[in-house]
Amino acid sequence: MKVLVINAGSSSLKFTLYETHGEAMLAHGLVERIGQAKPELRYEVSDGRVLRSEASVGNHNDALGLICGKLVDPQWGVLQALSEVAAIGHRVVHGGEKFTAPARINDEVKKGIRQYADLAPLHNPPNLGGIEACERVFPGVPNVAVFDTAFHQTMPPASYLFAIPYELYEKYGLRKYGFHGTSHKFVSQATARFLGRSLEELRLVTCHLGNGCSIAAVKGGQVLDTSMGMTPLMGLVMGTRCGDIDPGAVLYLVKQGMSADQVDTLLNRQSGLLGVASIGSSDMRDIIAAAEQGQEKPRRALDMFVHRLASYIGSYHVVLGGADAVVFTGGIGENSAVIRELVVSRLGVLGCHLDRDANARVRGAAVITTPESSLKAVVMPTNEELMIAQETEQLLAEVIAKRPFCGNPGVRRQNSEWDSSTNPACLSIILATDF
Ligand code: ADP
């Protein structure tokens, strides 16, 4: 089944086209600077060919039209016709408490996404824009929303509530929601497969370390706690976000005369590695290089990053009643042997001992601890787009399976039998017209 995955930001539209049978990525890319000066298309085909071109697009509709044109282009295309796209999966950042699983888009779901725009003003409105662009460009093709918050909805109240009057939770939904859920879910499942264990029996501490960083305690595939909060500002030290901070410090800044918007910018865009290292970069590679040259502030930024992360791992070890593995993923987690070494070298007290050679050799998935370690450290590449494509396919297959005349997911019984893998266009028509 061919599934198009869309991640719509305020000025960008990222896409990946998957053939879910065999997990094959057919094409991916993005349009950047939509509605700004010099928008650009980057389009890459699975054989490695890359196209970069200026894109005269003023909005997400135009951007999607441009991408679709390339998908069926005689030179660059990977489809004979757009009707081969059987479903579209959308990354949606905030699903609040309402969405605990992927949802087939309808008016009610769009209303929910709009409702949570207050909690994710930079993300949910463009996510919805991407959905509506797809509805226009692919009329009748089912759209599915996959929420960053959904995987974390298993947290118990002791984890997700803030210690403030309960009425504020009831009135405003003030609570921890957590983000990067699609990544935490993907690496939890992938780690279980990689270790040859069932997810149900595993206790994992998953560390998603990219520009944004978060950590989750996952027991039997269920999140017990995570570090991001009502917004992605809470928790670990990140590229430009401060993570945990005394709310009293925020109040102090306001009392000194800073406006809410100024504090917002300070804590979300000027803090974290960027703010502490003071070298004009939030890129971990630059911070490490500057620290290795002996610069004091980048070294301090690195120490804070590692201290905070190791402290959370210790805390989640307790939350889980003892963890089986710590999982590193995201741009930093997958690529930085230095950060992994700095973190794991603090976990000896938990029975986690680094295998330096294994850590230096990592390509893809790997165990980087010694065989005697009672707590393993694992590197696991994340793939949020694939997870969205799989969840989209799974949701639609479940819906079809519930239909009275369907025997198996994805298979329709009529005069002759056919399978969704061989006739995705028909699947799309059935899905589009039946509910
Ligand atoms: P995003 O959160 O935007 O998806 P990524 O997951 O791609 O970001 O992670 C970006 C981060 O990964 C940047 O801080 C970058 O410096 C870091 N990174 C990528 N490669 C390396 C590397 N080899 N060593 C250290 N950090 C790296």
XYZ file of C-alpha atoms and ligand atoms in Angstrom:
462
model
C 0.000 0.000 0.000
C 1.422 3.418 -0.936
C 1.139 5.892 1.914
C 2.143 9.529 1.684
C 3.419 10.961 4.972
C 3.076 14.713 5.443
C 4.693 16.904 8.088
C 3.463 20.465 7.596
C 5.192 23.268 9.490
C 4.469 26.982 9.379
C 6.767 27.603 6.384
C 7.679 24.090 5.283
C 6.042 20.939 3.948
C 7.968 17.698 4.368
C 6.828 14.538 2.620
C 7.812 10.878 2.390
C 6.149 8.349 0.118
C 6.237 4.755 1.378
C 5.366 1.398 -0.027
C 4.452 -0.064 3.353
C 4.792 -3.672 2.188
C 8.539 -4.100 2.562
C 8.881 -0.713 4.292
C 10.316 0.796 1.094
C 10.751 4.560 0.939
C 10.033 5.643 -2.659
C 10.701 9.390 -2.460
C 11.039 12.100 0.137
C 11.856 15.761 0.466
C 10.439 19.121 1.400
C 9.444 22.561 0.266
C 11.007 25.217 2.497
C 10.350 28.917 3.021
C 6.751 28.676 1.842
C 5.277 32.168 1.553
C 8.710 33.736 2.071
C 11.488 34.932 -0.217
C 12.952 32.212 -2.445
C 11.040 29.057 -1.504
C 12.956 25.904 -2.425
C 12.060 22.309 -3.288
C 14.321 19.422 -2.305
C 13.168 16.133 -3.807
C 15.009 12.841 -3.422
C 14.213 9.522 -5.051
C 15.052 6.186 -3.422
C 17.824 5.552 -5.981
C 19.688 8.544 -4.503
C 18.954 11.115 -7.225
C 18.359 14.557 -5.719
C 16.634 17.538 -7.268
C 16.888 21.039 -5.807
C 15.003 23.853 -7.425
C 13.492 27.211 -6.700
C 9.794 26.879 -6.057
C 7.391 29.697 -6.701
C 4.857 28.680 -4.059
C 2.824 31.010 -1.904
C 1.068 28.496 0.354
C 0.852 24.820 1.377
C -1.590 24.033 -1.446
C 0.922 25.206 -4.044
C 3.725 23.317 -2.283
C 1.735 20.081 -2.268
C 0.836 20.599 -5.928
C 4.516 20.999 -6.743
C 5.463 17.817 -4.847
C 2.646 15.861 -6.522
C 3.844 17.052 -9.926
C 7.266 15.593 -9.186
C 5.832 12.292 -7.920
C 4.331 11.636 -11.369
C 6.976 13.484 -13.428
C 8.316 11.407 -16.375
C 11.933 11.967 -15.238
C 11.611 12.182 -11.448
C 8.350 10.412 -10.761
C 7.866 7.220 -8.737
C 4.152 6.878 -9.501
C 2.239 6.344 -12.737
C -0.668 8.327 -11.323
C -1.522 10.065 -8.039
C -4.448 7.658 -7.634
C -1.857 5.071 -6.531
C -1.638 6.929 -3.188
C -4.010 4.885 -1.035
C -3.797 6.940 2.153
C -2.102 9.953 3.694
C -0.653 10.023 7.227
C -0.103 13.393 8.908
C 2.176 14.263 11.774
C 0.089 16.293 14.224
C 1.907 17.659 17.239
C -0.804 18.069 19.894
C -3.684 15.682 20.425
C -4.315 16.650 24.066
C -6.162 14.035 26.122
C -8.657 13.366 23.365
C -6.380 11.452 21.000
C -4.677 8.407 22.465
C -4.174 6.743 19.072
C -4.093 7.678 15.377
C -7.396 9.030 14.077
C -9.045 8.974 10.661
C -9.567 12.627 9.739
C -13.139 13.878 9.749
C -14.771 17.120 10.885
C -14.750 16.021 14.515
C -11.009 15.214 14.431
C -10.226 18.523 12.724
C -12.204 20.286 15.444
C -10.069 18.511 18.057
C -6.828 19.543 16.329
C -8.089 23.128 16.200
C -9.087 22.940 19.874
C -5.519 22.028 20.906
C -3.995 24.831 18.812
C -3.955 26.885 22.030
C -1.451 24.390 23.463
C 0.666 24.148 20.261
C 0.131 27.451 18.435
C 3.188 27.022 16.199
C 2.371 23.465 15.160
C -1.302 22.457 15.138
C -2.507 25.238 12.761
C 0.046 24.378 10.022
C -0.564 20.641 10.620
C -4.236 21.298 9.921
C -3.255 23.368 6.875
C -1.383 20.332 5.519
C -4.430 18.120 6.083
C -6.740 20.524 4.292
C -4.300 20.903 1.381
C -4.308 17.084 1.002
C -8.097 16.967 1.137
C -8.159 19.366 -1.805
C -5.374 17.770 -3.857
C -6.370 14.137 -3.106
C -10.184 14.227 -2.954
C -11.568 11.016 -1.502
C -8.237 9.635 -0.275
C -8.356 8.879 3.476
C -6.239 11.082 5.757
C -5.018 9.890 9.157
C -3.621 12.051 11.974
C -0.778 10.556 14.034
C -0.199 12.581 17.199
C 3.150 13.301 18.885
C 1.388 13.249 22.245
C -0.624 10.021 21.823
C 1.980 7.463 22.954
C 2.400 9.312 26.270
C -1.286 9.151 27.160
C -0.685 6.027 29.274
C 1.100 8.115 31.942
C -0.547 7.880 35.362
C -1.817 11.079 37.076
C 1.160 11.039 39.467
C 3.387 11.606 36.425
C 1.286 13.954 34.362
C -0.219 16.278 36.960
C 1.529 19.444 38.125
C 1.417 20.126 41.864
C -0.940 23.087 41.476
C -4.651 23.368 42.342
C -6.513 20.585 40.549
C -9.104 23.042 39.185
C -6.463 24.439 36.828
C -6.033 21.009 35.273
C -9.815 20.757 34.908
C -10.260 24.306 33.629
C -7.269 24.721 31.291
C -5.895 21.219 30.789
C -2.663 22.240 32.562
C -0.736 18.966 32.706
C 2.184 17.150 31.171
C 1.393 15.739 27.706
C 4.849 14.823 26.383
C 6.052 14.982 22.760
C 8.178 12.975 20.292
C 5.760 10.118 21.061
C 5.999 8.652 17.556
C 9.776 8.391 17.912
C 9.660 6.927 21.441
C 7.141 4.338 20.236
C 9.129 3.468 17.119
C 12.429 2.941 18.963
C 10.713 0.986 21.775
C 9.316 -1.482 19.253
C 12.517 -1.569 17.186
C 14.663 -2.157 20.291
C 12.481 -5.069 21.392
C 12.871 -6.654 17.936
C 16.616 -5.940 17.899
C 17.153 -7.516 21.325
C 14.930 -10.468 20.416
C 12.633 -9.732 23.356
C 8.931 -9.107 23.572
C 8.044 -5.456 24.140
C 5.606 -6.525 26.870
C 8.447 -7.769 29.082
C 10.853 -4.851 28.479
C 11.498 -1.786 30.630
C 13.148 0.897 28.511
C 14.452 4.408 29.014
C 14.244 5.948 25.536
C 16.286 9.122 24.896
C 15.324 11.139 21.806
C 18.208 13.595 21.412
C 17.847 15.932 18.442
C 17.428 19.693 18.320
C 14.584 19.038 20.727
C 15.354 16.409 23.373
C 13.066 14.230 25.477
C 13.262 11.026 27.472
C 10.593 8.469 28.336
C 10.179 5.576 30.757
C 8.454 2.795 28.790
C 7.281 -0.378 30.554
C 5.730 -3.122 28.466
C 5.174 -0.642 25.641
C 3.363 1.850 27.919
C 4.801 5.235 28.867
C 5.025 5.752 32.642
C 6.700 9.153 32.499
C 8.315 11.539 30.045
C 10.323 14.737 30.334
C 8.509 17.195 28.059
C 5.481 18.817 29.641
C 2.445 20.803 28.625
C 4.754 22.251 25.974
C 8.071 20.962 24.566
C 9.959 23.432 26.796
C 10.236 21.170 29.847
C 12.845 18.546 30.688
C 16.271 18.042 29.146
C 18.698 20.746 28.002
C 18.029 21.178 24.251
C 19.475 23.045 21.265
C 17.795 26.342 22.033
C 15.341 25.441 24.854
C 16.224 25.591 28.534
C 14.327 22.501 29.701
C 13.629 22.363 33.459
C 13.899 25.720 35.188
C 12.599 27.098 38.478
C 9.266 28.795 37.656
C 10.338 31.349 40.262
C 13.143 32.431 37.905
C 10.568 33.033 35.166
C 8.438 35.111 37.540
C 11.518 37.057 38.554
C 12.248 37.953 34.907
C 8.656 39.099 34.442
C 8.905 41.236 37.568
C 12.099 42.760 36.143
C 9.969 44.019 33.247
C 10.286 41.338 30.562
C 7.073 40.677 28.632
C 5.588 37.195 28.230
C 6.703 37.169 24.575
C 10.247 38.154 25.509
C 10.460 35.382 28.107
C 8.991 32.962 25.563
C 11.704 33.862 23.029
C 14.431 33.734 25.683
C 13.528 30.271 26.958
C 12.508 28.654 23.650
C 14.948 30.172 21.171
C 17.926 31.666 23.001
C 18.608 29.164 25.786
C 19.808 25.555 25.939
C 23.130 24.762 24.253
C 22.938 27.997 22.230
C 22.556 30.209 25.292
C 25.009 28.461 27.603
C 27.812 27.751 25.115
C 27.766 31.305 23.678
C 29.429 30.381 20.389
C 26.478 31.346 18.183
C 25.538 27.726 17.449
C 23.145 25.190 18.927
C 24.657 22.372 16.862
C 26.058 19.695 19.142
C 28.986 19.094 16.749
C 30.075 22.737 17.165
C 29.654 22.599 20.950
C 31.761 19.431 21.206
C 34.478 20.855 18.918
C 34.666 24.091 20.942
C 34.756 22.171 24.244
C 37.558 19.972 22.908
C 39.522 23.139 22.064
C 39.295 23.988 25.772
C 36.649 26.701 25.652
C 34.995 26.993 29.044
C 31.399 27.905 28.156
C 30.871 25.122 25.574
C 32.380 22.670 28.100
C 29.865 23.883 30.676
C 27.007 23.493 28.155
C 28.128 19.920 27.514
C 28.368 19.179 31.249
C 24.866 20.522 31.822
C 23.450 18.517 28.902
C 25.015 15.290 30.187
C 24.253 15.940 33.877
C 20.557 16.575 33.173
C 20.252 13.539 30.907
C 22.031 11.167 33.305
C 19.870 12.448 36.205
C 16.690 11.710 34.249
C 17.943 8.229 33.338
C 18.557 7.526 37.045
C 15.105 8.821 37.921
C 13.373 6.728 35.249
C 15.322 3.649 36.321
C 13.461 4.035 39.629
C 10.133 4.817 37.918
C 10.456 1.557 35.952
C 11.481 -0.486 38.989
C 14.781 -1.167 37.197
C 15.342 -0.708 33.478
C 16.587 -3.310 30.976
C 18.027 -0.832 28.466
C 18.713 2.836 27.824
C 18.045 3.653 24.155
C 19.779 6.520 22.323
C 18.152 7.991 19.227
C 17.781 11.275 17.276
C 20.599 13.197 15.551
C 22.745 13.370 18.702
C 21.839 9.973 20.142
C 22.487 8.140 16.874
C 25.628 10.004 15.778
C 27.545 11.264 18.792
C 29.827 8.653 20.350
C 31.163 11.446 22.590
C 27.790 12.226 24.182
C 26.938 8.530 24.580
C 30.280 7.937 26.298
C 29.862 10.926 28.627
C 26.370 9.771 29.615
C 26.991 6.019 29.932
C 30.174 6.591 31.941
C 27.931 8.064 34.675
C 25.644 5.022 34.755
C 28.092 2.509 36.261
C 26.129 2.618 39.521
C 23.150 1.202 37.579
C 25.221 -1.670 36.138
C 25.680 0.021 32.758
C 29.268 -0.233 31.470
C 30.376 1.178 28.120
C 32.071 -0.981 25.489
C 34.259 1.768 23.969
C 34.996 -0.073 20.731
C 31.343 -0.899 20.138
C 30.421 2.723 20.847
C 33.013 4.023 18.364
C 31.931 1.539 15.669
C 28.188 2.260 15.714
C 26.468 2.156 12.323
C 22.723 1.877 12.686
C 21.409 -0.221 15.589
C 23.940 -1.469 18.158
C 24.451 -2.499 21.777
C 27.270 -0.349 23.213
C 27.652 -1.886 26.666
C 29.755 -4.819 27.841
C 28.103 -8.270 28.016
C 28.264 -8.158 31.870
C 26.175 -4.987 32.045
C 22.834 -5.531 33.795
C 21.575 -2.331 32.152
C 22.228 -2.292 28.422
C 22.770 0.852 26.359
C 21.442 0.603 22.821
C 21.683 2.914 19.804
C 18.528 2.727 17.690
C 17.898 4.957 14.635
C 14.432 6.456 14.739
C 12.077 6.669 11.769
C 9.023 8.721 12.617
C 7.823 8.854 8.993
C 7.793 5.072 8.672
C 5.933 4.806 11.989
C 3.308 7.271 10.708
C 2.947 5.299 7.449
C 2.574 2.018 9.369
C 0.081 3.454 11.855
C -1.929 4.929 8.970
C -2.039 1.574 7.199
C -2.884 -0.270 10.413
C -5.748 2.060 11.318
C -7.298 1.750 7.866
C -6.872 -2.028 7.862
C -8.660 -2.218 11.240
C -11.525 -0.140 9.885
C -11.848 -2.375 6.837
C -11.701 -5.511 8.995
C -14.693 -4.250 10.995
C -16.775 -3.937 7.836
C -19.383 -6.696 7.734
C -18.365 -8.169 4.360
C -14.603 -8.203 4.966
C -12.874 -11.356 6.094
C -9.323 -10.081 6.529
C -7.748 -6.667 6.997
C -7.162 -5.097 3.616
C -8.959 -7.844 1.712
C -12.391 -7.385 0.210
C -14.509 -10.376 -0.696
C -16.800 -9.929 -3.662
C -17.108 -11.801 -6.958
C -13.366 -12.057 -7.067
C -10.981 -11.438 -4.213
C -8.381 -8.722 -4.257
C -5.782 -7.503 -1.858
C -4.966 -3.940 -0.873
C -1.333 -4.456 -1.792
C -2.223 -5.139 -5.403
C -5.066 -2.714 -5.806
C -4.442 0.336 -3.636
C -6.500 2.664 -5.784
C -9.607 0.519 -5.198
C -8.781 0.348 -1.491
C -8.642 4.107 -1.418
C -12.049 4.389 -3.097
C -13.640 1.988 -0.624
C -12.076 3.758 2.340
C -13.118 7.119 0.981
C -16.728 6.280 0.325
C -17.693 3.931 3.107
C -17.417 6.019 6.287
P 15.588 17.411 14.740
O 15.228 17.429 16.180
O 15.495 18.747 14.104
O 14.936 16.295 13.944
P 17.994 15.833 14.522
O 17.391 14.634 15.161
O 18.400 15.757 13.115
O 17.137 17.138 14.739
O 19.291 16.223 15.408
C 19.991 17.394 15.205
C 21.130 17.424 16.187
O 21.960 16.276 15.955
C 22.020 18.646 16.057
O 22.291 19.192 17.331
C 23.295 18.059 15.475
O 24.414 18.745 15.935
C 23.297 16.679 16.084
N 24.226 15.785 15.391
C 24.123 15.254 14.165
N 25.242 14.526 13.878
C 26.047 14.620 14.961
C 27.327 14.090 15.300
N 28.015 13.326 14.476
N 27.850 14.402 16.508
C 27.162 15.185 17.361
N 25.959 15.679 17.120
C 25.402 15.410 15.924
